[in-house]
Coordinates of C-alpha atoms in Angstrom, one line a residue:
L31 CA -74.3 -42.7 57.5
R32 CA -71.6 -45.0 56.1
V33 CA -68.7 -42.6 55.7
D34 CA -66.3 -42.4 58.7
E35 CA -65.7 -39.0 60.3
F36 CA -62.4 -37.6 59.3
R37 CA -60.6 -34.4 60.2
S38 CA -57.9 -33.4 57.7
P39 CA -54.4 -33.0 59.2
W40 CA -54.1 -30.2 56.6
A41 CA -57.0 -28.2 57.8
Q42 CA -56.5 -24.5 57.6
R43 CA -58.3 -21.2 58.2
V44 CA -60.5 -19.4 55.7
D45 CA -58.4 -17.3 53.3
L46 CA -60.3 -14.1 53.8
P47 CA -58.0 -11.8 51.7
G48 CA -58.2 -14.2 48.8
L49 CA -62.0 -14.6 49.2
V50 CA -62.6 -10.8 49.3
T51 CA -60.3 -9.9 46.3
F52 CA -61.5 -12.8 44.1
S53 CA -65.2 -12.4 44.7
G54 CA -65.0 -8.6 44.5
G55 CA -63.0 -8.7 41.2
L56 CA -65.5 -11.1 39.7
F57 CA -68.5 -9.0 40.9
L58 CA -67.1 -5.8 39.3
L59 CA -66.2 -7.6 36.1
I60 CA -69.6 -9.3 35.6
F61 CA -71.5 -6.2 36.6
A62 CA -69.6 -4.1 34.0
L63 CA -70.3 -6.8 31.3
V64 CA -74.0 -6.9 32.1
R65 CA -74.5 -3.1 32.3
G66 CA -72.0 -2.0 29.7
N67 CA -74.5 -1.5 26.9
A68 CA -77.0 0.3 29.0
E69 CA -74.6 2.6 30.8
G70 CA -72.2 3.1 27.9
W71 CA -68.8 1.4 27.7
G72 CA -67.0 4.7 28.1
S73 CA -69.0 5.8 31.1
T74 CA -67.3 6.5 34.4
L75 CA -69.2 3.7 36.1
I76 CA -68.3 0.9 33.6
V77 CA -64.7 2.1 33.2
G78 CA -64.3 2.4 37.0
F79 CA -65.8 -1.1 37.5
L80 CA -63.5 -2.6 34.8
V81 CA -60.4 -1.0 36.3
G82 CA -61.5 -2.1 39.8
A83 CA -61.9 -5.7 38.5
V84 CA -58.4 -5.7 37.1
V85 CA -57.0 -4.2 40.4
L86 CA -58.7 -6.7 42.6
L87 CA -57.9 -9.7 40.5
A88 CA -54.3 -8.6 40.3
A89 CA -54.3 -8.2 44.1
F90 CA -55.8 -11.7 44.4
V91 CA -52.9 -13.2 42.5
A92 CA -50.5 -11.3 44.7
V93 CA -52.3 -12.4 47.9
E94 CA -52.3 -16.0 46.9
L95 CA -48.7 -16.1 46.0
R96 CA -47.8 -14.9 49.5
A97 CA -50.4 -17.0 51.3
G98 CA -48.4 -20.2 51.1
E99 CA -50.2 -23.2 52.6
Q100 CA -53.1 -21.0 53.7
A101 CA -54.0 -20.0 50.1
M102 CA -57.5 -21.0 49.0
F103 CA -56.3 -21.1 45.3
D104 CA -52.9 -22.7 45.1
L105 CA -51.5 -21.1 42.0
S106 CA -48.6 -23.5 42.0
L107 CA -51.0 -26.2 40.7
F108 CA -50.8 -24.5 37.3
R109 CA -47.2 -25.5 37.0
K110 CA -48.5 -28.7 35.6
P111 CA -49.9 -27.9 32.2
A112 CA -52.5 -30.6 32.4
F113 CA -54.2 -28.8 35.3
G114 CA -54.4 -25.7 33.2
G115 CA -55.7 -27.8 30.3
A116 CA -58.5 -29.1 32.5
S117 CA -59.3 -25.7 33.8
I118 CA -59.5 -24.2 30.3
A119 CA -61.8 -27.1 29.2
A120 CA -64.1 -26.4 32.2
F121 CA -64.2 -22.7 31.6
G122 CA -64.6 -23.1 27.8
L123 CA -67.5 -25.6 28.1
S124 CA -69.4 -23.3 30.5
A125 CA -68.6 -20.1 28.7
S126 CA -69.8 -21.5 25.4
M127 CA -72.5 -24.2 25.4
F128 CA -73.8 -23.8 28.9
A129 CA -73.9 -20.0 28.7
M130 CA -75.9 -20.3 25.4
F131 CA -78.6 -22.3 27.2
L132 CA -80.0 -19.0 28.4
Y133 CA -80.3 -17.5 24.9
I134 CA -81.5 -20.8 23.4
T135 CA -84.3 -20.9 26.1
L136 CA -85.3 -17.3 25.3
Y137 CA -85.4 -18.1 21.6
I138 CA -87.5 -21.3 21.9
Q139 CA -89.9 -19.9 24.6
N140 CA -90.3 -16.2 23.6
T141 CA -89.6 -16.1 19.9
L142 CA -91.0 -19.5 18.8
G143 CA -93.8 -19.3 21.4
Y144 CA -93.4 -22.6 23.3
T145 CA -94.4 -22.9 26.9
P146 CA -91.7 -23.4 29.6
Q147 CA -92.6 -27.1 29.8
Q148 CA -92.4 -27.5 26.0
T149 CA -89.2 -25.6 25.9
G150 CA -87.6 -27.8 28.5
L151 CA -88.7 -31.0 26.6
R152 CA -86.9 -29.7 23.5
F153 CA -83.7 -29.8 25.4
L154 CA -84.0 -33.5 26.0
P155 CA -82.1 -34.7 22.9
L156 CA -79.0 -32.8 24.2
T157 CA -79.5 -34.1 27.7
V158 CA -80.1 -37.7 26.8
V159 CA -77.2 -37.9 24.4
S160 CA -74.9 -36.4 27.1
F161 CA -76.1 -39.0 29.6
V162 CA -75.5 -41.8 27.2
V163 CA -72.1 -40.7 26.1
A164 CA -70.8 -39.8 29.6
P165 CA -70.4 -43.4 31.0
I166 CA -68.9 -44.5 27.7
A167 CA -66.4 -41.7 27.8
G168 CA -65.6 -42.6 31.4
R169 CA -64.7 -46.2 30.5
V170 CA -62.8 -45.2 27.3
S171 CA -60.7 -42.8 29.4
R172 CA -58.8 -45.8 30.9
T173 CA -57.2 -46.4 27.5
V174 CA -57.6 -43.1 25.6
P175 CA -55.6 -40.1 26.8
L176 CA -57.8 -37.4 28.4
R177 CA -56.4 -34.8 26.0
V178 CA -58.1 -36.6 23.2
L179 CA -61.5 -36.6 25.0
F180 CA -61.1 -32.9 25.8
G181 CA -60.1 -32.0 22.2
L182 CA -62.7 -34.1 20.5
G183 CA -65.5 -33.2 23.0
M184 CA -64.9 -29.5 22.8
T185 CA -64.7 -29.7 19.0
L186 CA -68.1 -31.5 18.9
V187 CA -69.5 -28.7 21.1
G188 CA -68.1 -26.1 18.7
V189 CA -69.5 -27.9 15.6
G190 CA -72.9 -28.3 17.3
L191 CA -72.9 -24.5 18.0
L192 CA -72.1 -23.8 14.4
L193 CA -74.9 -26.0 13.2
M194 CA -77.3 -24.1 15.4
S195 CA -76.2 -20.9 13.8
S196 CA -78.2 -21.8 10.7
I197 CA -81.4 -20.5 12.2
D198 CA -83.4 -17.7 10.5
A199 CA -86.7 -16.0 10.8
N200 CA -88.5 -19.0 9.4
S201 CA -86.9 -21.7 11.5
D202 CA -88.6 -24.0 14.1
W203 CA -86.9 -25.6 17.1
T204 CA -85.9 -28.6 14.9
A205 CA -83.2 -26.4 13.2
L206 CA -81.4 -26.7 16.6
L207 CA -81.7 -30.5 16.7
P208 CA -78.5 -31.6 14.9
G209 CA -76.5 -29.1 16.9
F210 CA -78.2 -30.4 20.1
I211 CA -77.1 -34.0 19.3
L212 CA -73.5 -33.2 18.5
A213 CA -73.0 -30.7 21.4
G214 CA -74.6 -33.3 23.8
A215 CA -72.1 -35.9 22.7
G216 CA -69.3 -33.3 23.3
I217 CA -70.6 -32.5 26.8
G218 CA -70.8 -36.2 27.6
M219 CA -67.1 -36.6 26.6
V220 CA -65.8 -33.6 28.5
N221 CA -67.7 -33.7 31.8
P222 CA -66.4 -37.0 33.2
S223 CA -62.9 -36.2 31.9
L224 CA -62.9 -32.9 33.8
A225 CA -63.6 -34.6 37.1
Q226 CA -60.8 -37.1 36.5
A227 CA -58.2 -34.6 35.3
A228 CA -58.9 -32.1 38.1
V229 CA -57.8 -34.5 40.8
G230 CA -55.5 -36.8 38.8
V231 CA -52.6 -34.3 38.4
V232 CA -52.3 -33.2 42.0
P233 CA -51.2 -35.0 45.3
P234 CA -54.0 -36.6 47.2
Q235 CA -53.9 -33.9 49.9
R236 CA -54.6 -31.3 47.2
A237 CA -57.5 -33.2 45.6
G238 CA -60.2 -31.1 47.3
M239 CA -58.6 -27.8 46.3
A240 CA -58.1 -29.0 42.8
S241 CA -61.7 -30.1 42.5
G242 CA -62.8 -26.8 43.9
I243 CA -60.7 -24.8 41.5
N244 CA -62.1 -26.8 38.6
S245 CA -65.7 -26.1 39.8
T246 CA -64.8 -22.5 40.1
F247 CA -63.7 -22.3 36.5
R248 CA -67.1 -23.9 35.6
Q249 CA -69.0 -21.3 37.5
V250 CA -66.9 -18.4 36.4
G251 CA -67.3 -19.6 32.8
I252 CA -71.0 -19.6 33.1
A253 CA -71.2 -16.2 34.7
T254 CA -68.8 -14.4 32.4
G255 CA -70.1 -16.3 29.4
I256 CA -73.6 -15.2 30.0
A257 CA -72.6 -11.6 30.7
G258 CA -70.1 -11.3 27.8
L259 CA -72.3 -13.0 25.3
G260 CA -75.3 -11.0 26.5
A261 CA -73.4 -7.7 26.0
I262 CA -72.5 -8.8 22.4
F263 CA -76.0 -10.0 21.8
Q264 CA -77.5 -6.7 22.9
G265 CA -75.0 -4.8 20.8
L266 CA -75.9 -6.9 17.6
L267 CA -79.6 -6.3 18.1
T268 CA -79.3 -2.6 18.8
N269 CA -77.3 -2.2 15.5
K270 CA -80.2 -3.8 13.7
I271 CA -83.0 -2.1 15.5
P272 CA -81.5 1.1 17.0
N273 CA -84.6 2.8 18.5
V274 CA -85.7 0.2 21.0
P275 CA -84.1 -0.4 24.5
S276 CA -81.6 -3.3 24.4
E277 CA -83.2 -4.9 27.4
V278 CA -86.5 -5.2 25.5
L279 CA -84.8 -6.4 22.4
A280 CA -82.9 -9.2 24.1
T281 CA -86.1 -10.8 25.5
G282 CA -86.8 -12.4 22.2
N283 CA -90.5 -11.6 22.5
P284 CA -91.9 -9.7 19.5
N285 CA -94.9 -8.7 21.5
L286 CA -92.9 -6.5 23.8
V287 CA -91.2 -4.5 21.0
R288 CA -93.2 -1.5 20.0
G289 CA -93.1 0.1 16.6
V290 CA -91.3 -2.8 14.9
P291 CA -93.2 -5.3 12.7
P292 CA -93.0 -8.8 14.4
H293 CA -91.5 -10.5 11.4
E294 CA -88.8 -7.8 11.1
Y295 CA -87.9 -8.2 14.8
V296 CA -87.8 -12.0 14.6
A297 CA -85.5 -11.8 11.5
A298 CA -83.2 -9.4 13.4
Y299 CA -83.2 -11.5 16.6
S300 CA -82.6 -14.8 14.7
A301 CA -79.7 -13.2 12.7
S302 CA -78.1 -11.8 15.9
L303 CA -78.5 -15.1 17.7
S304 CA -76.9 -16.9 14.7
D305 CA -73.9 -14.6 15.1
L306 CA -73.8 -15.4 18.8
F307 CA -73.7 -19.1 18.1
V308 CA -70.6 -18.5 15.9
I309 CA -68.9 -16.6 18.7
A310 CA -69.7 -19.2 21.2
A311 CA -68.3 -21.9 18.8
I312 CA -65.1 -20.0 18.5
V313 CA -64.7 -20.1 22.3
A314 CA -65.3 -23.8 22.2
F315 CA -62.8 -24.4 19.4
V316 CA -60.1 -22.3 21.2
S317 CA -60.7 -24.3 24.3
A318 CA -60.4 -27.6 22.3
V319 CA -57.0 -26.6 21.0
L320 CA -55.6 -25.3 24.3
S321 CA -56.9 -28.2 26.4
F322 CA -55.6 -30.8 23.9
A323 CA -52.2 -29.1 23.8
L324 CA -51.8 -28.7 27.5
T325 CA -53.2 -32.0 28.9
R326 CA -50.1 -34.2 28.9
Q327 CA -50.6 -37.7 30.2
R328 CA -47.2 -37.6 32.0
D329 CA -48.5 -34.8 34.3
F330 CA -50.9 -37.3 36.0
V331 CA -49.9 -38.6 39.4
G332 CA -48.8 -42.2 39.2
H333 CA -48.8 -42.2 35.4
A334 CA -45.1 -41.7 34.8
A335 CA -45.1 -44.8 32.6
A336 CA -48.1 -43.7 30.5
P337 CA -47.9 -44.4 26.8
E338 CA -47.2 -40.8 25.8
A339 CA -44.2 -40.7 28.2
E340 CA -42.9 -44.0 26.8
V341 CA -43.0 -42.6 23.3
V342 CA -41.2 -39.4 24.4
S343 CA -38.5 -41.5 26.2
A344 CA -38.1 -43.8 23.1
A345 CA -37.7 -40.8 20.9

């Protein structure tokens, strides 16, 4: 009600070639990751879908490079390393911690036997810490370079995931609590910094596209993270319990697994989930290093005299 109507002078038509190639490539990739274990990674279907994904995503890059001002995904924005650093942080956070939410939920609800409401309540420590840290990080970002918040935040997420990997067959949900607290602090540091970095390194007329690209990296990170980690998880479980369908094994519910003693199944499930936490932590740590290295303060619009730039000039 209070925002004036505004029509952008830079309005442009929908980039249909870009939309089709990008969406199609992601669909084929995620489908292949989800169905790879069930169909067989060497099967014609999965190999065909993976090849199709590569072809379509390569076509997408070619289309966007030729689209000029009409491109929905201006690849020239990545000429500034800081934009790439913010995109990597968005992808890494989603592909690691946020993707693991699914498997943590299955573990608490199906393996430990909590109700959906009880399971949700046990996520509160992570959520509350994230909400408390986020406004503090937003204020601190005025004086602390965003690269520090990216690097430190993603490192905390990685350490939190490593702490969660300590679960075993006898663990209760409290084994996840230290990791929840650290990961929540990391999420609170990274999230407000992502919003600031996404639009802070581009001209004002590109702010909408930059924000959209950053959101796309978040969503793609969640989708590919869940699919990729799920494929690894099913493979780990199948190696430990080979004679049960992987789809049943991955539910985390010992009552659905026939012919395997419940304690044996819970032990295999906990061990596989522990390995998955370590893999997700590696994703977070790699994202921490890359986002810290790429997010240069001098790339931000209107920050040519930033402290980092002054140090470089003085040197």
